[in-house]
Amino acid sequence: MVYRGFFQAALGSLAATCLLLPTAGFAQDAKPKVLKPCMQCHKGDSADTIRGKLGSVSMKAETLKVSTGKSTWLVSFDEDTALKGAEAINKIGKDKEVKVKFEEDAGVLYATSVSVKQPAKLAEKDIIRLEALAPLVAKGPEVGNFTIVDARPGKLFVTGHIPGALSIYDAQFEKNIAKLPKNKENLLVFYCGGPT
């Protein structure tokens, strides 16, 4: 009984001390501001930029959450926040990739702009349609002279993928180039989880 009371008192003191410490700036500086796949192209972003996936939006509280992997950022917005790539902040859609430029005041982040990543535009000659891919998959990679690369994270690959596909996660592409076929004449098909 004595130990329990001592332990509870010590835990309460520790919690109170943590609340009094000026940790807001330290915690935010330690949190990643760029989602890992975004780092391939956006390593040199300024300190006032967050790149990640949109979580939730509260129009009443005028806040949005942006996930950068294991961290989440809460950012306030208002009618002065510039919006690019969507008609309204609450119309962006969960898990869409966004770039948020912000200003900080007393530990609170205020969005000056929110930009929604638009789908990549490919020339029609660079796109293979399902009707053309299905017969190749049925033949197999050796007979059809093709290689399919699943660019999604490995955990999605193991839950299901196109038969015969290689798993080369987009964020780790540079480390896995050796997995690509040596024969440059073969068709090389990449797919991911949706428009990027």
GROMACS .gro file of C-alpha atoms in nm:
model
  196
    1MET     CA    1   0.000   0.000   0.000
    2VAL     CA    2   0.285   0.239   0.086
    3TYR     CA    3   0.457   0.164  -0.244
    4ARG     CA    4   0.140   0.226  -0.442
    5GLY     CA    5   0.089   0.568  -0.278
    6PHE     CA    6   0.453   0.660  -0.332
    7PHE     CA    7   0.438   0.549  -0.697
    8GLN     CA    8   0.118   0.748  -0.763
    9ALA     CA    9   0.264   1.059  -0.600
   10ALA     CA   10   0.586   1.027  -0.802
   11LEU     CA   11   0.393   0.975  -1.123
   12GLY     CA   12   0.174   1.279  -1.050
   13SER     CA   13   0.483   1.494  -0.983
   14LEU     CA   14   0.643   1.377  -1.304
   15ALA     CA   15   0.330   1.458  -1.505
   16ALA     CA   16   0.306   1.805  -1.346
   17THR     CA   17   0.674   1.873  -1.420
   18CYS     CA   18   0.628   1.771  -1.784
   19LEU     CA   19   0.337   2.010  -1.818
   20LEU     CA   20   0.545   2.299  -1.685
   21LEU     CA   21   0.844   2.243  -1.912
   22PRO     CA   22   0.862   2.457  -2.228
   23THR     CA   23   0.840   2.161  -2.467
   24ALA     CA   24   0.619   2.298  -2.746
   25GLY     CA   25   0.907   2.430  -2.958
   26PHE     CA   26   1.126   2.127  -2.891
   27ALA     CA   27   0.854   1.877  -2.981
   28GLN     CA   28   0.764   2.052  -3.304
   29ASP     CA   29   1.127   2.082  -3.414
   30ALA     CA   30   1.176   1.706  -3.358
   31LYS     CA   31   0.869   1.606  -3.560
   32PRO     CA   32   0.926   1.537  -3.930
   33LYS     CA   33   0.767   1.794  -4.160
   34VAL     CA   34   0.790   1.587  -4.477
   35LEU     CA   35   0.625   1.251  -4.548
   36LYS     CA   36   0.893   0.996  -4.642
   37PRO     CA   37   0.785   0.942  -5.007
   38CYS     CA   38   0.775   1.321  -5.058
   39MET     CA   39   1.142   1.349  -4.955
   40GLN     CA   40   1.254   1.211  -5.292
   41CYS     CA   41   1.165   1.541  -5.456
   42HIS     CA   42   1.127   1.783  -5.166
   43LYS     CA   43   1.433   1.752  -4.942
   44GLY     CA   44   1.511   2.123  -4.947
   45ASP     CA   45   1.180   2.266  -4.827
   46SER     CA   46   1.196   2.566  -4.597
   47ALA     CA   47   1.127   2.531  -4.225
   48ASP     CA   48   0.781   2.685  -4.270
   49THR     CA   49   0.654   2.402  -4.493
   50ILE     CA   50   0.478   2.075  -4.410
   51ARG     CA   51   0.427   1.807  -4.678
   52GLY     CA   52   0.208   1.510  -4.596
   53LYS     CA   53  -0.135   1.354  -4.619
   54LEU     CA   54  -0.444   1.544  -4.513
   55GLY     CA   55  -0.613   1.386  -4.215
   56SER     CA   56  -0.922   1.564  -4.095
   57VAL     CA   57  -1.056   1.916  -4.142
   58SER     CA   58  -1.271   2.103  -3.890
   59MET     CA   59  -1.447   2.397  -4.050
   60LYS     CA   60  -1.592   2.500  -3.712
   61ALA     CA   61  -1.251   2.510  -3.539
   62GLU     CA   62  -1.078   2.616  -3.864
   63THR     CA   63  -0.807   2.352  -3.824
   64LEU     CA   64  -0.665   2.075  -4.036
   65LYS     CA   65  -0.446   1.778  -3.953
   66VAL     CA   66  -0.156   1.677  -4.174
   67SER     CA   67   0.019   1.343  -4.126
   68THR     CA   68   0.391   1.315  -4.203
   69GLY     CA   69   0.408   0.947  -4.118
   70LYS     CA   70   0.439   0.886  -3.747
   71SER     CA   71   0.367   1.251  -3.666
   72THR     CA   72   0.059   1.467  -3.710
   73TRP     CA   73   0.052   1.845  -3.739
   74LEU     CA   74  -0.247   2.055  -3.635
   75VAL     CA   75  -0.263   2.376  -3.839
   76SER     CA   76  -0.516   2.659  -3.815
   77PHE     CA   77  -0.655   2.829  -4.126
   78ASP     CA   78  -0.893   3.115  -4.204
   79GLU     CA   79  -1.044   3.300  -4.501
   80ASP     CA   80  -0.700   3.451  -4.581
   81THR     CA   81  -0.539   3.107  -4.632
   82ALA     CA   82  -0.460   3.067  -5.002
   83LEU     CA   83  -0.584   2.740  -5.152
   84LYS     CA   84  -0.443   2.580  -5.468
   85GLY     CA   85  -0.571   2.266  -5.639
   86ALA     CA   86  -0.912   2.236  -5.469
   87GLU     CA   87  -1.236   2.435  -5.450
   88ALA     CA   88  -1.246   2.435  -5.067
   89ILE     CA   89  -1.032   2.300  -4.783
   90ASN     CA   90  -1.310   2.068  -4.667
   91LYS     CA   91  -1.341   1.931  -5.024
   92ILE     CA   92  -0.978   1.814  -5.051
   93GLY     CA   93  -1.039   1.459  -4.931
   94LYS     CA   94  -0.873   1.247  -4.665
   95ASP     CA   95  -0.522   1.120  -4.741
   96LYS     CA   96  -0.465   1.358  -5.032
   97GLU     CA   97  -0.107   1.483  -5.046
   98VAL     CA   98  -0.082   1.849  -4.946
   99LYS     CA   99   0.182   2.116  -4.896
  100VAL     CA  100   0.108   2.361  -4.614
  101LYS     CA  101   0.306   2.685  -4.579
  102PHE     CA  102   0.260   2.830  -4.231
  103GLU     CA  103   0.351   3.101  -3.985
  104GLU     CA  104   0.394   3.027  -3.616
  105ASP     CA  105   0.269   3.249  -3.337
  106ALA     CA  106   0.300   3.149  -2.969
  107GLY     CA  107   0.335   2.782  -3.065
  108VAL     CA  108   0.026   2.780  -3.290
  109LEU     CA  109   0.068   2.712  -3.662
  110TYR     CA  110  -0.138   2.924  -3.904
  111ALA     CA  111  -0.161   2.815  -4.268
  112THR     CA  112  -0.077   3.091  -4.517
  113SER     CA  113  -0.137   2.850  -4.807
  114VAL     CA  114  -0.252   2.494  -4.872
  115SER     CA  115  -0.163   2.328  -5.204
  116VAL     CA  116  -0.309   1.994  -5.313
  117LYS     CA  117  -0.082   1.765  -5.515
  118GLN     CA  118  -0.229   1.711  -5.858
  119PRO     CA  119  -0.212   1.380  -6.047
  120ALA     CA  120   0.089   1.338  -6.272
  121LYS     CA  121   0.016   1.402  -6.637
  122LEU     CA  122   0.150   1.130  -6.866
  123ALA     CA  123   0.143   1.120  -7.243
  124GLU     CA  124  -0.112   0.871  -7.376
  125LYS     CA  125   0.174   0.668  -7.532
  126ASP     CA  126   0.319   0.615  -7.180
  127ILE     CA  127  -0.002   0.470  -7.034
  128ILE     CA  128  -0.099   0.104  -7.060
  129ARG     CA  129  -0.467   0.027  -7.018
  130LEU     CA  130  -0.607  -0.273  -6.833
  131GLU     CA  131  -0.733  -0.422  -7.162
  132ALA     CA  132  -0.374  -0.435  -7.293
  133LEU     CA  133  -0.213  -0.541  -6.964
  134ALA     CA  134  -0.445  -0.832  -6.877
  135PRO     CA  135  -0.340  -1.051  -7.175
  136LEU     CA  136   0.028  -0.988  -7.093
  137VAL     CA  137  -0.021  -1.088  -6.729
  138ALA     CA  138  -0.198  -1.405  -6.847
  139LYS     CA  139   0.107  -1.497  -7.063
  140GLY     CA  140   0.355  -1.430  -6.784
  141PRO     CA  141   0.660  -1.199  -6.776
  142GLU     CA  142   0.895  -1.429  -6.971
  143VAL     CA  143   0.659  -1.495  -7.263
  144GLY     CA  144   0.509  -1.144  -7.263
  145ASN     CA  145   0.852  -0.976  -7.234
  146PHE     CA  146   0.749  -0.737  -6.958
  147THR     CA  147   0.817  -0.649  -6.596
  148ILE     CA  148   0.554  -0.505  -6.363
  149VAL     CA  149   0.669  -0.300  -6.063
  150ASP     CA  150   0.439  -0.237  -5.767
  151ALA     CA  151   0.553   0.103  -5.631
  152ARG     CA  152   0.337   0.087  -5.317
  153PRO     CA  153   0.478   0.023  -4.967
  154GLY     CA  154   0.568  -0.342  -4.904
  155LYS     CA  155   0.287  -0.388  -4.651
  156LEU     CA  156   0.035  -0.318  -4.929
  157PHE     CA  157   0.217  -0.549  -5.170
  158VAL     CA  158   0.179  -0.847  -4.935
  159THR     CA  159  -0.195  -0.787  -4.899
  160GLY     CA  160  -0.241  -0.819  -5.276
  161HIS     CA  161  -0.066  -0.734  -5.602
  162ILE     CA  162  -0.071  -0.806  -5.976
  163PRO     CA  163   0.064  -1.158  -6.035
  164GLY     CA  164   0.433  -1.154  -6.122
  165ALA     CA  165   0.490  -0.796  -6.002
  166LEU     CA  166   0.811  -0.689  -5.828
  167SER     CA  167   0.782  -0.486  -5.511
  168ILE     CA  168   0.991  -0.168  -5.531
  169TYR     CA  169   0.847   0.093  -5.298
  170ASP     CA  170   0.863   0.438  -5.459
  171ALA     CA  171   1.034   0.593  -5.155
  172GLN     CA  172   1.313   0.330  -5.179
  173PHE     CA  173   1.346   0.322  -5.558
  174GLU     CA  174   1.708   0.439  -5.575
  175LYS     CA  175   1.822   0.158  -5.342
  176ASN     CA  176   1.643  -0.107  -5.552
  177ILE     CA  177   1.737  -0.019  -5.910
  178ALA     CA  178   1.930  -0.349  -5.935
  179LYS     CA  179   1.594  -0.533  -5.918
  180LEU     CA  180   1.491  -0.389  -6.255
  181PRO     CA  181   1.543  -0.609  -6.563
  182LYS     CA  182   1.872  -0.589  -6.749
  183ASN     CA  183   1.700  -0.620  -7.089
  184LYS     CA  184   1.601  -0.263  -7.175
  185GLU     CA  185   1.387  -0.381  -7.468
  186ASN     CA  186   1.123  -0.535  -7.241
  187LEU     CA  187   0.812  -0.340  -7.144
  188LEU     CA  188   0.839  -0.191  -6.795
  189VAL     CA  189   0.507  -0.118  -6.619
  190PHE     CA  190   0.480   0.071  -6.288
  191TYR     CA  191   0.165   0.098  -6.078
  192CYS     CA  192   0.082   0.251  -5.743
  193GLY     CA  193  -0.218   0.307  -5.516
  194GLY     CA  194  -0.381   0.577  -5.727
  195PRO     CA  195  -0.315   0.900  -5.914
  196THR     CA  196  -0.002   1.078  -5.792
   0.00000   0.00000   0.00000
